[in-house]
XYZ file of C-alpha atoms in Angstrom:
778
model
C 1.729 30.844 75.902
C -1.248 32.400 74.117
C -4.632 31.394 75.466
C -6.946 29.236 73.372
C -4.084 28.927 70.851
C -5.617 25.690 69.559
C -8.722 27.634 68.602
C -7.383 31.029 67.588
C -5.545 34.148 68.727
C -6.616 36.712 71.303
C -6.302 40.469 71.197
C -7.431 43.275 73.512
C -8.361 46.809 72.597
C -10.625 49.845 72.422
C -13.379 50.903 70.030
C -14.709 54.430 69.626
C -18.105 55.147 68.115
C -20.139 57.626 66.116
C -23.598 56.679 67.337
C -23.500 52.895 67.140
C -21.015 52.682 64.265
C -17.381 51.918 65.062
C -15.254 54.975 64.284
C -11.874 53.545 65.271
C -10.363 50.376 66.696
C -7.037 50.002 68.448
C -5.860 46.628 69.726
C -2.795 44.689 70.896
C -2.074 40.940 70.789
C -2.522 38.904 73.949
C 0.845 39.143 75.782
C 0.385 35.700 77.368
C 0.487 34.503 80.982
C 1.092 36.717 83.978
C 0.713 40.449 84.478
C 1.155 42.974 81.688
C 1.105 46.749 81.181
C 0.735 48.218 77.704
C 0.112 51.661 76.209
C -2.821 52.234 73.856
C -3.813 55.287 71.822
C -7.112 56.184 70.206
C -7.516 59.234 67.952
C -8.661 61.295 70.932
C -6.909 59.900 73.990
C -3.948 58.128 75.511
C -4.752 54.955 77.478
C -2.964 52.457 79.672
C -3.947 48.758 79.595
C -3.061 46.689 82.619
C -4.088 43.077 82.915
C -3.358 39.654 84.280
C -3.814 36.168 82.872
C -3.698 33.290 85.345
C -5.277 29.957 86.221
C -8.852 30.691 87.189
C -9.218 30.710 90.994
C -12.949 30.098 90.463
C -12.428 26.381 89.943
C -13.335 26.178 86.267
C -10.015 24.723 85.172
C -9.710 27.557 82.679
C -7.724 30.790 82.426
C -8.944 34.034 83.942
C -8.134 37.250 82.089
C -8.724 40.567 83.846
C -8.342 43.764 81.845
C -8.324 47.374 83.029
C -8.173 50.236 80.535
C -7.330 53.558 82.211
C -7.678 56.826 80.304
C -4.522 58.858 80.983
C -4.960 61.909 78.767
C -7.729 63.310 76.562
C -11.456 62.583 76.501
C -13.711 60.040 74.829
C -17.323 60.755 73.943
C -18.193 57.115 73.254
C -15.815 54.220 73.822
C -15.829 50.516 74.750
C -13.118 47.985 75.479
C -13.000 44.521 73.983
C -11.359 41.129 73.919
C -11.452 39.392 70.532
C -10.757 35.787 69.579
C -9.931 35.276 65.890
C -10.621 31.674 64.816
C -8.823 30.577 61.618
C -9.819 27.731 59.272
C -13.446 28.309 60.165
C -16.196 26.151 58.667
C -19.882 25.697 59.380
C -19.151 22.414 61.198
C -18.530 23.661 64.788
C -21.500 23.803 67.156
C -21.951 27.425 68.259
C -23.668 28.182 71.566
C -24.709 31.320 73.405
C -26.835 30.008 76.291
C -30.457 31.087 76.096
C -29.942 32.766 72.718
C -28.081 30.655 70.152
C -28.076 26.855 69.806
C -26.251 25.136 66.944
C -25.668 28.672 65.699
C -29.445 28.986 65.114
C -28.240 27.931 61.667
C -31.653 27.080 60.206
C -33.958 28.458 57.517
C -35.858 31.470 58.860
C -39.427 32.469 58.125
C -40.189 36.202 57.726
C -43.295 36.580 59.848
C -44.963 38.609 62.547
C -46.166 37.347 65.899
C -47.581 34.794 66.485
C -45.839 32.875 63.688
C -47.586 29.932 62.055
C -46.967 27.867 58.934
C -50.288 27.825 57.025
C -49.124 26.906 53.517
C -50.461 23.369 53.114
C -48.057 22.661 50.251
C -45.051 23.134 52.524
C -46.295 20.883 55.293
C -45.193 17.303 55.677
C -43.269 14.815 57.815
C -39.942 16.009 56.415
C -40.535 19.664 57.225
C -37.069 21.099 58.029
C -36.321 22.867 61.295
C -37.588 26.369 60.545
C -37.218 29.332 62.879
C -38.289 32.949 62.940
C -35.948 35.839 62.122
C -33.880 35.653 65.302
C -30.170 36.475 65.714
C -28.420 33.634 63.920
C -25.755 32.266 61.643
C -26.869 31.499 58.113
C -27.326 27.956 56.821
C -24.808 26.732 54.230
C -25.626 28.142 50.815
C -27.587 31.132 52.134
C -25.904 34.444 51.327
C -25.884 37.473 53.608
C -24.613 38.718 56.941
C -23.850 35.673 59.066
C -23.403 36.693 62.662
C -25.003 38.192 65.719
C -24.315 40.796 68.364
C -26.020 40.308 71.712
C -25.943 41.880 75.147
C -25.577 39.906 78.363
C -29.298 40.364 78.990
C -30.063 38.503 75.760
C -28.441 35.391 77.226
C -29.201 33.194 80.191
C -25.525 32.625 80.998
C -23.251 35.374 79.613
C -20.975 33.047 77.697
C -20.104 31.651 74.287
C -19.311 28.025 73.595
C -17.980 25.960 70.725
C -17.705 22.255 69.969
C -15.123 21.513 67.275
C -15.934 18.024 65.956
C -12.802 17.753 63.819
C -10.509 18.001 66.864
C -12.993 16.713 69.483
C -12.373 19.798 71.603
C -14.566 22.385 73.255
C -14.164 26.013 74.206
C -16.200 28.071 76.671
C -15.735 31.799 77.160
C -17.438 32.989 80.356
C -17.971 36.694 80.885
C -18.726 38.949 83.823
C -22.190 40.232 82.790
C -21.791 43.869 83.789
C -18.394 45.470 84.313
C -19.771 48.767 85.568
C -20.787 50.580 82.379
C -23.751 48.434 81.374
C -24.229 44.904 80.054
C -21.309 43.412 78.170
C -21.664 42.551 74.499
C -21.151 39.135 72.915
C -20.686 39.317 69.170
C -19.778 36.664 66.626
C -19.188 37.051 62.900
C -18.117 34.494 60.338
C -16.493 35.204 56.962
C -17.038 31.955 55.156
C -15.196 32.815 51.908
C -12.060 33.634 53.941
C -12.692 30.843 56.488
C -12.412 33.313 59.358
C -14.555 33.908 62.421
C -14.274 36.383 65.288
C -15.782 36.226 68.770
C -15.818 39.677 70.326
C -16.568 40.443 73.994
C -17.030 44.152 74.716
C -17.808 46.449 77.641
C -20.153 48.154 77.368
C -21.841 46.270 74.542
C -22.713 48.475 71.562
C -24.811 46.822 68.846
C -24.419 48.514 65.488
C -27.356 49.658 63.379
C -30.572 47.881 64.252
C -31.403 45.325 66.934
C -33.732 42.394 67.418
C -37.381 42.791 68.299
C -39.993 40.024 68.208
C -39.418 37.853 65.108
C -37.266 40.530 63.444
C -33.457 40.797 63.591
C -33.645 44.436 62.456
C -36.735 45.526 64.313
C -35.551 48.749 65.961
C -32.629 51.199 65.980
C -29.911 50.232 68.423
C -30.235 52.238 71.658
C -26.672 51.387 72.698
C -23.888 53.903 73.237
C -20.311 53.682 74.372
C -19.133 55.142 77.651
C -18.133 58.793 77.983
C -14.692 58.920 79.647
C -12.281 61.489 81.061
C -8.814 61.358 82.612
C -8.622 58.770 85.404
C -11.744 56.887 84.266
C -11.505 53.160 83.665
C -13.136 50.408 81.648
C -12.931 46.829 82.938
C -13.464 43.411 81.425
C -13.139 39.986 82.998
C -13.490 36.679 81.216
C -12.594 33.033 81.698
C -11.539 30.765 78.828
C -11.963 27.024 79.238
C -10.524 24.750 76.535
C -11.097 21.035 77.088
C -11.440 17.633 75.400
C -14.993 17.382 74.116
C -16.112 14.220 72.334
C -19.618 15.419 71.486
C -22.209 18.157 71.947
C -23.566 16.798 75.261
C -20.035 17.089 76.690
C -20.064 20.809 75.879
C -23.268 21.265 77.882
C -21.943 19.114 80.720
C -18.926 21.376 81.090
C -21.119 24.474 80.844
C -23.296 23.203 83.674
C -20.230 22.601 85.810
C -18.973 26.186 85.371
C -22.254 28.110 84.854
C -22.063 29.710 88.309
C -18.589 31.195 87.716
C -20.048 34.701 87.507
C -23.238 33.700 89.305
C -24.839 35.230 92.360
C -23.560 33.455 95.465
C -25.702 34.992 98.196
C -28.460 33.335 100.243
C -31.905 33.661 98.657
C -34.334 36.108 100.232
C -37.208 34.862 102.380
C -40.340 36.827 101.443
C -43.408 34.568 101.533
C -43.655 30.832 102.294
C -44.957 28.463 99.644
C -48.061 27.755 101.719
C -48.963 31.442 102.101
C -48.489 32.042 98.367
C -50.653 28.990 97.711
C -53.500 30.369 99.827
C -53.481 33.595 97.802
C -53.429 31.741 94.497
C -56.098 29.181 95.327
C -58.439 31.991 96.342
C -57.606 33.867 93.128
C -58.270 30.847 90.936
C -61.644 30.157 92.482
C -62.548 33.853 92.416
C -61.432 34.718 88.876
C -60.345 31.714 86.827
C -63.376 29.437 86.809
C -65.867 29.266 83.955
C -69.022 27.869 85.541
C -70.862 27.333 82.272
C -67.900 25.725 80.516
C -66.750 23.844 83.642
C -63.039 24.602 83.316
C -60.278 26.643 84.901
C -58.394 29.067 82.668
C -55.129 30.978 82.939
C -56.016 34.071 80.920
C -58.818 36.524 81.643
C -61.300 37.389 78.901
C -61.846 40.832 80.399
C -58.158 41.684 80.030
C -57.385 39.796 76.805
C -60.733 39.348 75.016
C -58.992 38.032 71.913
C -57.498 35.030 73.709
C -58.701 31.448 73.553
C -59.432 31.055 77.250
C -59.537 27.246 77.223
C -55.919 26.224 76.721
C -54.991 22.560 76.960
C -51.575 21.895 78.478
C -48.631 24.179 77.706
C -49.813 27.228 79.683
C -51.928 25.750 82.449
C -54.941 23.779 81.227
C -55.206 20.410 83.044
C -52.011 21.386 84.875
C -53.568 23.753 87.399
C -56.109 21.050 88.260
C -53.312 18.774 89.470
C -52.192 21.367 92.006
C -55.770 22.130 93.032
C -56.591 18.436 93.495
C -53.458 17.789 95.539
C -53.662 20.840 97.770
C -56.976 22.596 97.350
C -60.069 22.656 99.505
C -63.413 21.106 98.698
C -64.415 23.787 96.171
C -61.147 23.370 94.288
C -61.536 19.603 94.286
C -65.142 19.684 93.091
C -64.346 22.097 90.282
C -61.198 20.248 89.233
C -63.123 16.987 88.928
C -65.715 18.763 86.782
C -62.902 20.199 84.674
C -61.439 16.736 84.045
C -64.834 15.319 83.220
C -65.554 18.142 80.777
C -62.368 17.394 78.861
C -63.138 13.698 78.548
C -66.746 14.387 77.509
C -66.417 17.463 75.281
C -62.814 18.050 74.239
C -61.783 14.710 72.727
C -61.424 14.460 68.953
C -62.223 11.391 66.858
C -58.511 10.498 66.679
C -58.166 10.307 70.457
C -56.158 13.540 70.610
C -57.664 16.349 72.660
C -58.703 19.720 71.349
C -56.035 22.272 72.122
C -58.060 25.463 72.544
C -61.564 26.800 72.825
C -63.871 29.579 73.912
C -67.559 29.997 74.631
C -68.313 26.291 74.410
C -66.557 25.653 71.078
C -63.351 23.650 70.792
C -60.697 23.660 68.075
C -57.593 21.756 67.117
C -55.500 24.645 68.353
C -55.155 28.387 68.555
C -53.924 31.093 70.860
C -55.780 34.194 69.743
C -59.437 34.406 68.749
C -59.031 32.542 65.460
C -58.553 28.760 65.376
C -55.673 27.272 63.443
C -56.642 26.103 59.930
C -56.920 22.483 58.745
C -57.661 21.269 62.280
C -53.984 21.786 63.170
C -53.073 20.635 66.675
C -49.769 20.927 68.531
C -48.655 17.557 69.891
C -47.273 19.479 72.878
C -50.853 20.099 74.006
C -51.988 16.483 74.055
C -48.614 15.316 75.365
C -48.894 17.563 78.418
C -52.498 16.439 78.865
C -51.628 12.725 78.828
C -48.839 13.212 81.362
C -50.881 15.328 83.758
C -54.133 13.360 83.385
C -52.512 10.081 84.408
C -50.741 11.730 87.329
C -53.990 13.243 88.563
C -56.046 10.074 88.255
C -53.378 8.028 89.994
C -53.135 10.561 92.818
C -56.902 10.540 93.251
C -56.968 6.751 93.488
C -53.990 6.559 95.824
C -55.115 9.286 98.208
C -58.800 8.351 98.332
C -59.507 4.586 98.347
C -63.207 5.339 97.817
C -62.575 7.201 94.568
C -63.578 5.298 91.439
C -62.210 6.573 88.152
C -65.101 6.894 85.692
C -64.882 4.432 82.823
C -64.942 7.189 80.198
C -61.943 8.830 81.865
C -59.947 5.624 81.683
C -61.079 5.081 78.113
C -60.104 8.665 77.217
C -56.608 8.139 78.611
C -56.267 4.928 76.615
C -57.497 6.571 73.390
C -55.078 9.485 73.847
C -52.139 7.162 74.492
C -53.086 5.042 71.485
C -53.294 8.144 69.290
C -49.621 8.810 70.005
C -48.691 5.182 69.346
C -50.483 5.257 65.971
C -48.750 8.513 65.097
C -45.384 6.936 65.903
C -46.107 3.740 63.979
C -47.350 5.617 60.919
C -44.749 8.409 60.809
C -41.682 7.202 62.707
C -41.796 10.419 64.755
C -44.146 12.481 66.897
C -43.485 15.701 64.974
C -44.923 19.065 65.894
C -48.433 19.439 64.427
C -51.122 16.868 63.592
C -54.618 17.093 62.140
C -56.674 16.708 65.283
C -59.570 14.609 63.949
C -57.533 12.103 61.935
C -54.244 12.191 63.855
C -52.323 12.547 60.583
C -48.940 14.266 60.846
C -48.972 17.716 59.227
C -45.640 19.227 60.318
C -42.775 16.933 61.283
C -39.574 17.558 63.158
C -38.988 19.462 66.427
C -39.061 18.345 70.060
C -42.652 19.485 70.613
C -43.585 15.992 71.789
C -40.782 15.826 74.351
C -43.153 14.962 77.206
C -44.917 12.181 75.257
C -42.605 9.329 76.386
C -43.219 10.269 80.032
C -46.976 10.282 79.410
C -46.825 6.874 77.739
C -44.709 5.460 80.582
C -47.353 6.529 83.066
C -50.220 5.316 80.885
C -48.530 1.934 80.459
C -48.289 1.445 84.205
C -51.752 2.784 84.878
C -53.546 0.798 82.167
C -51.367 -2.307 82.468
C -50.478 -2.221 78.767
C -46.747 -2.969 78.284
C -46.682 -2.062 74.589
C -47.189 1.575 75.571
C -43.885 1.399 77.446
C -42.210 -0.118 74.391
C -43.529 2.761 72.273
C -42.305 5.249 74.887
C -38.800 3.793 74.641
C -38.798 3.946 70.845
C -40.041 7.545 70.829
C -37.557 8.484 73.551
C -34.741 6.968 71.485
C -35.786 9.066 68.494
C -36.015 12.259 70.546
C -32.606 11.607 72.050
C -30.871 10.982 68.719
C -32.505 13.910 66.937
C -32.626 16.281 69.915
C -30.460 15.928 72.990
C -27.526 14.249 71.251
C -27.400 17.149 68.769
C -27.957 19.903 71.362
C -31.302 20.810 69.798
C -34.611 21.006 71.622
C -37.029 22.938 69.459
C -40.632 23.943 68.887
C -42.217 23.267 72.283
C -44.186 26.531 72.586
C -46.838 26.738 69.886
C -45.936 30.296 68.821
C -42.235 30.091 67.948
C -42.258 27.826 64.861
C -39.311 25.503 65.632
C -36.959 27.829 67.468
C -34.763 26.281 70.180
C -36.557 26.435 73.536
C -36.173 25.593 77.221
C -39.565 23.916 77.644
C -38.696 20.974 75.393
C -35.327 20.667 77.127
C -36.993 20.226 80.510
C -39.707 17.897 79.173
C -36.989 15.541 77.940
C -35.614 15.383 81.493
C -39.064 14.207 82.610
C -39.293 11.650 79.788
C -35.819 10.145 80.038
C -36.047 9.944 83.820
C -39.491 8.319 83.662
C -38.071 5.750 81.239
C -35.212 5.040 83.654
C -37.600 4.696 86.592
C -39.817 2.298 84.632
C -37.100 0.157 83.053
C -34.112 0.494 85.378
C -31.892 1.045 82.345
C -28.854 3.171 83.317
C -28.576 4.661 79.822
C -31.894 6.442 80.291
C -30.549 7.967 83.510
C -27.434 9.130 81.660
C -29.651 10.677 78.997
C -31.769 12.376 81.645
C -28.578 13.984 82.960
C -27.640 15.128 79.444
C -31.098 16.640 78.979
C -30.814 18.356 82.364
C -27.406 19.747 81.399
C -29.037 21.343 78.378
C -32.003 22.604 80.372
C -29.592 24.229 82.854
C -28.156 26.253 79.982
C -31.455 28.185 79.857
C -31.354 29.158 83.553
C -30.001 32.574 84.597
C -27.245 32.069 87.214
C -26.908 35.652 88.431
C -28.888 38.659 89.641
C -29.279 41.117 86.809
C -28.599 44.773 87.554
C -32.002 46.348 86.880
C -31.904 49.812 85.281
C -32.746 52.742 87.507
C -36.482 53.332 87.861
C -37.660 49.829 86.938
C -40.362 48.083 88.932
C -38.200 45.039 89.595
C -35.393 47.268 90.802
C -37.783 49.093 93.129
C -38.968 45.799 94.620
C -35.523 44.198 94.753
C -36.575 41.182 92.695
C -33.847 38.728 91.789
C -33.293 37.087 88.430
C -31.222 34.113 89.566
C -32.514 30.907 87.930
C -35.363 32.445 86.130
C -35.687 30.398 82.945
C -35.263 31.936 79.496
C -38.225 30.903 77.352
C -36.724 30.446 73.883
C -34.513 32.202 71.357
C -37.490 34.116 69.908
C -39.254 35.286 73.066
C -36.151 36.528 74.831
C -37.454 36.876 78.365
C -36.609 35.035 81.498
C -39.584 33.597 83.317
C -40.424 32.589 86.874
C -40.423 28.802 86.793
C -40.588 26.082 84.165
C -43.418 26.174 81.614
C -45.467 24.484 82.975
C -43.998 22.137 85.580
C -42.812 22.226 89.187
C -39.425 20.817 88.270
C -39.861 17.737 90.466
C -37.877 15.695 87.923
C -34.801 17.631 89.056
C -35.441 16.449 92.625
C -35.799 12.854 91.453
C -32.675 13.255 89.321
C -30.770 14.471 92.372
C -31.838 11.398 94.347
C -31.055 9.055 91.450
C -27.570 10.448 90.799
C -26.532 11.947 94.146
C -25.392 15.088 92.288
C -26.315 18.126 94.444
C -26.265 20.436 91.401
C -29.788 19.328 90.512
C -31.202 20.057 93.947
C -29.448 23.425 94.025
C -30.855 24.324 90.589
C -34.350 23.296 91.643
C -34.027 25.267 94.885
C -33.171 28.451 93.040
C -35.973 28.027 90.481
C -38.645 27.160 93.049
C -37.499 29.671 95.643
C -37.506 32.495 93.120
C -41.066 31.921 91.960
C -43.096 33.497 94.804
C -41.264 36.840 94.596
C -43.015 37.429 91.244
C -46.468 36.974 92.822
C -48.364 40.236 93.064
C -49.949 40.506 96.502
C -52.336 42.905 98.138
C -49.624 43.847 100.658
C -46.941 44.105 97.944
C -48.372 44.633 94.470
C -46.289 44.516 91.315
C -47.094 47.403 88.973
C -47.263 46.890 85.231
C -45.525 48.944 82.541
C -48.325 51.511 82.741
C -48.074 51.899 86.503
C -51.200 49.893 87.353
C -50.972 47.302 90.153
C -51.516 43.662 89.246
C -54.344 42.182 91.356
C -53.766 39.935 94.325
C -52.629 36.500 93.157
C -51.472 37.420 89.657
C -48.110 36.506 88.164
C -46.725 37.601 84.800
C -44.218 35.559 82.799
C -42.010 38.519 81.914
C -38.597 38.771 83.527
C -37.009 40.860 80.814
C -33.246 41.173 81.024
C -33.251 41.880 77.286
C -34.604 44.893 75.398
C -36.298 42.693 72.752
C -39.585 44.481 73.574
C -37.876 47.843 74.053
C -35.514 49.262 76.694
C -38.478 50.479 78.766
C -39.739 46.889 79.083
C -36.696 45.658 81.019
C -37.529 44.848 84.636
C -41.303 45.096 84.324
C -44.490 43.247 83.382
C -47.618 43.582 81.318
C -51.046 43.377 82.919
C -52.160 39.795 82.449
C -51.930 36.605 84.504
C -49.801 33.831 83.021
C -48.869 30.158 83.211
C -46.150 30.810 85.827
C -48.945 31.001 88.406
C -49.515 27.296 87.750
C -45.791 26.540 88.054
C -45.836 28.247 91.449
C -48.907 26.260 92.521
C -47.352 22.996 91.330
C -44.138 23.806 93.203
C -46.056 23.985 96.462
C -48.098 20.874 95.665
C -45.284 18.652 94.405
C -41.996 19.738 95.986
C -40.568 19.499 99.494
C -39.913 22.805 101.208
C -36.863 21.413 103.015
C -34.656 18.459 102.137
C -32.557 16.899 104.896
C -30.271 13.902 105.005
C -29.303 13.518 108.669
C -26.456 11.041 108.172
C -24.476 13.430 105.948
C -25.771 16.733 107.288
C -27.042 17.795 103.861
C -29.847 20.341 104.302
C -31.408 22.448 101.539
C -34.341 24.839 101.999
C -36.396 25.355 98.846
C -39.155 27.162 100.721
C -38.806 30.646 102.213
C -37.523 29.350 105.537
C -34.187 28.689 107.198
C -33.139 25.145 108.044
C -30.137 23.634 109.809
C -29.237 20.512 111.764
C -28.475 21.025 115.436
C -27.299 19.002 118.390
C -24.799 16.628 116.815
C -22.420 17.279 119.712
C -24.981 16.505 122.415
C -26.515 13.483 120.720
C -29.965 15.111 120.487
C -29.796 15.793 116.779
C -32.660 17.516 115.044
C -33.669 19.959 112.358
C -34.302 23.582 113.292
C -36.620 25.345 110.821
C -37.127 29.088 111.076
C -39.812 31.225 109.486
C -38.422 34.770 109.059
C -41.480 35.943 107.107
C -44.586 37.738 108.440
C -46.812 34.865 107.269
C -47.601 31.541 108.908
C -45.827 28.694 107.141
C -46.718 25.073 106.613
C -43.478 23.498 105.462
C -42.985 20.130 103.801
C -39.865 18.370 105.063
C -38.403 15.485 103.087
C -36.218 13.435 105.432
C -33.976 11.008 103.562
C -34.331 7.637 105.268
C -37.609 8.394 107.070
C -39.572 6.289 104.604
C -38.985 4.826 101.169
C -40.417 6.494 98.098
C -43.015 4.166 96.512
C -41.515 2.374 93.508
C -43.402 3.767 90.535
C -42.253 6.136 87.813
C -43.608 9.456 89.048
C -44.516 9.406 92.739
C -46.205 12.215 94.607
C -43.177 13.404 96.525
C -45.304 15.472 98.878
C -46.893 12.310 100.273
C -43.488 11.273 101.607
C -42.922 14.514 103.515
C -43.614 15.690 107.028
C -45.647 18.859 107.474
C -44.391 21.402 109.981
C -46.451 24.435 111.010
C -44.445 27.514 112.027
C -45.790 30.868 113.197
C -44.582 34.141 111.641
C -41.118 34.877 112.967
C -41.050 31.585 114.833
C -39.224 28.303 114.517
C -39.716 24.590 115.078
C -37.392 21.780 116.114
C -37.762 18.367 114.497
C -35.836 15.659 116.424
C -34.201 13.200 114.023
C -31.942 10.199 114.407
C -28.956 9.913 112.026
C -30.852 7.319 109.944
C -33.655 9.839 109.384
C -36.154 8.290 111.796
C -38.118 10.402 114.250
C -36.906 10.237 117.832
C -39.230 9.614 120.766
C -39.187 13.297 121.624
C -40.751 14.248 118.276
C -43.251 17.115 118.510
C -46.910 16.342 118.880
C -49.710 17.236 116.457
C -50.406 19.623 114.891
C -46.833 20.943 114.683
C -45.726 17.978 112.598
C -47.958 16.026 110.232
C -47.312 13.534 107.486
C -48.119 14.392 103.887
C -51.100 13.126 101.946
C -54.302 13.086 103.968
C -54.494 15.981 106.344
C -51.893 17.740 104.267
C -54.094 20.558 103.034
C -53.691 23.926 104.738
């Protein structure tokens, strides 16, 4: 039997190189199941190939192939081994996936542009604007001539894998790869020859990209730095891959199977405990009030004018504006609360356009439709992502204020501003039949259609409908959600969320659709919205790194021992992993876990949230930037470069600027439990930097033991399933349903629990255990 015979034929072999160009190739056909030993010769050496093909013991349901190429005689200056899958009868119909790098083959028109890219030609704008991406690694659209293919390294991907959905046969294929076989990151290359209807997937170790390689917005931006391995007698090259062929009725089924097997070559070791959420929060709250407050403008900002004077320091949504205030209102002290309320009031008074949309950017008291650098976008252009994030977070904040403080009275102009913003989206939908990507901020007219930039809008409208008591907003949310599902999730395409990637596929839109579909399920009870939330989460998971990258020698991340597991790749243009989700806590994954009972979602959230604080620069453990300068106390940078898209020397390091991931870290502390426990099943998961386990089942005095192995005091939120019901509204404040447990550095605490989750009579007294909500601030 030859593996993946329904999709093509396998071969194994060796390539030698002059520089990055292939000088010779020698290969043999796949011998089939079982063990095999075969001779191989290159022009300079005699080799022995030994391998085994067998059912994968890793539980994927696929076939594992392990290859070992041993040099017996001669020497090689530059060599790599490979496994190649030749796919006959190829067309442009199959969906091609490389997680974190290629979605639907990236088979879209590409715009030659520098960074940051922006469409400014008014004649090209319109509701029917086609999905347009920057010059990223991609397959060419039908009818476009040229080289159609890509060659990536494992670090260019989130999950080192390639996937295909073949609609004609309703089958799928996943090829999972060990990311580093000992000689550097593996390569994943794909080339199609459309005239001959042939395509080849090529997995190589080490990966050697020929000619020039991708840099920002440019497929040929720099000479390839790759080289093959130098080998002598007795040296070996290894390669391990798993092939999974399966029935696949549609694109979402491909992502569902990928999610189920994504950890095949993942890192399966307990996460490190470095600093508790509460201790990281204390550092960040102090930093925000020390450095990130504009007293004259009355707003918090994520970027510093002193470090990036060209930046628009007021940034609505996307990268922190009106998102940091939610964390500061939930968890901050009096100064944070007072300033956050002023920030909200400033937006409603000064940053609302005539259409009801909010201005996306500003500096020095002036506000604009949008912009990232010092110049505003022309024509009053405004990304719907900005106002969508704002609607979602504004309603959550106002509702939390009213729920936590019965004396709080929402100002009438705040409520009116929320209504006007929600209505602006409804008008846009009614007039255009879509939310699109860019509107004219004063009129609300759609300028650039398409994309998933408004992925969070249905969630915002769901919340606004409940808050304002206006059911037609919920009806609009369902209609918009239906459109986003059909044109996005169902096709495996979530595009254009960040404002500086044109309409490249991105992770931020993928996650926002989880929030929206789940909010629609929570508001309507419809099971199809829950199923769609799972599909969206499957696709979001494809952007999450499941393993710890092997940092090159001498990198800052290597020196500090930072781990890349479940950092989130931003998009196919900006090829970096990032700490956290831009810009959310990920609490929808927790709610999805509780709604479905699938522990994968809680495990994914644990890894994302737990990994965030390690990227916080602290006075006692600073992170140094690429120039060797320490980042100040409380700063976090978005860069977790596994890829050399900014240059090989940028892998495993950061630039000197604070970023939105600080807000994701703050929201994680404010919105997520630190420990989840379900006493009746014994399910315990620690998201925070603590240990947690149930004890005493044998003696009848069951309880939860929480340890704090860090040198910081910890205040830990504990969500006990069964202790109390979550309030029935679309997006609750989960933290209000948690217990708070204070633990000294190096200490532990015991929380007595009955099997149904209730506290036993021997429960600890205050202040060791407190309920969430009031009194919940450190």
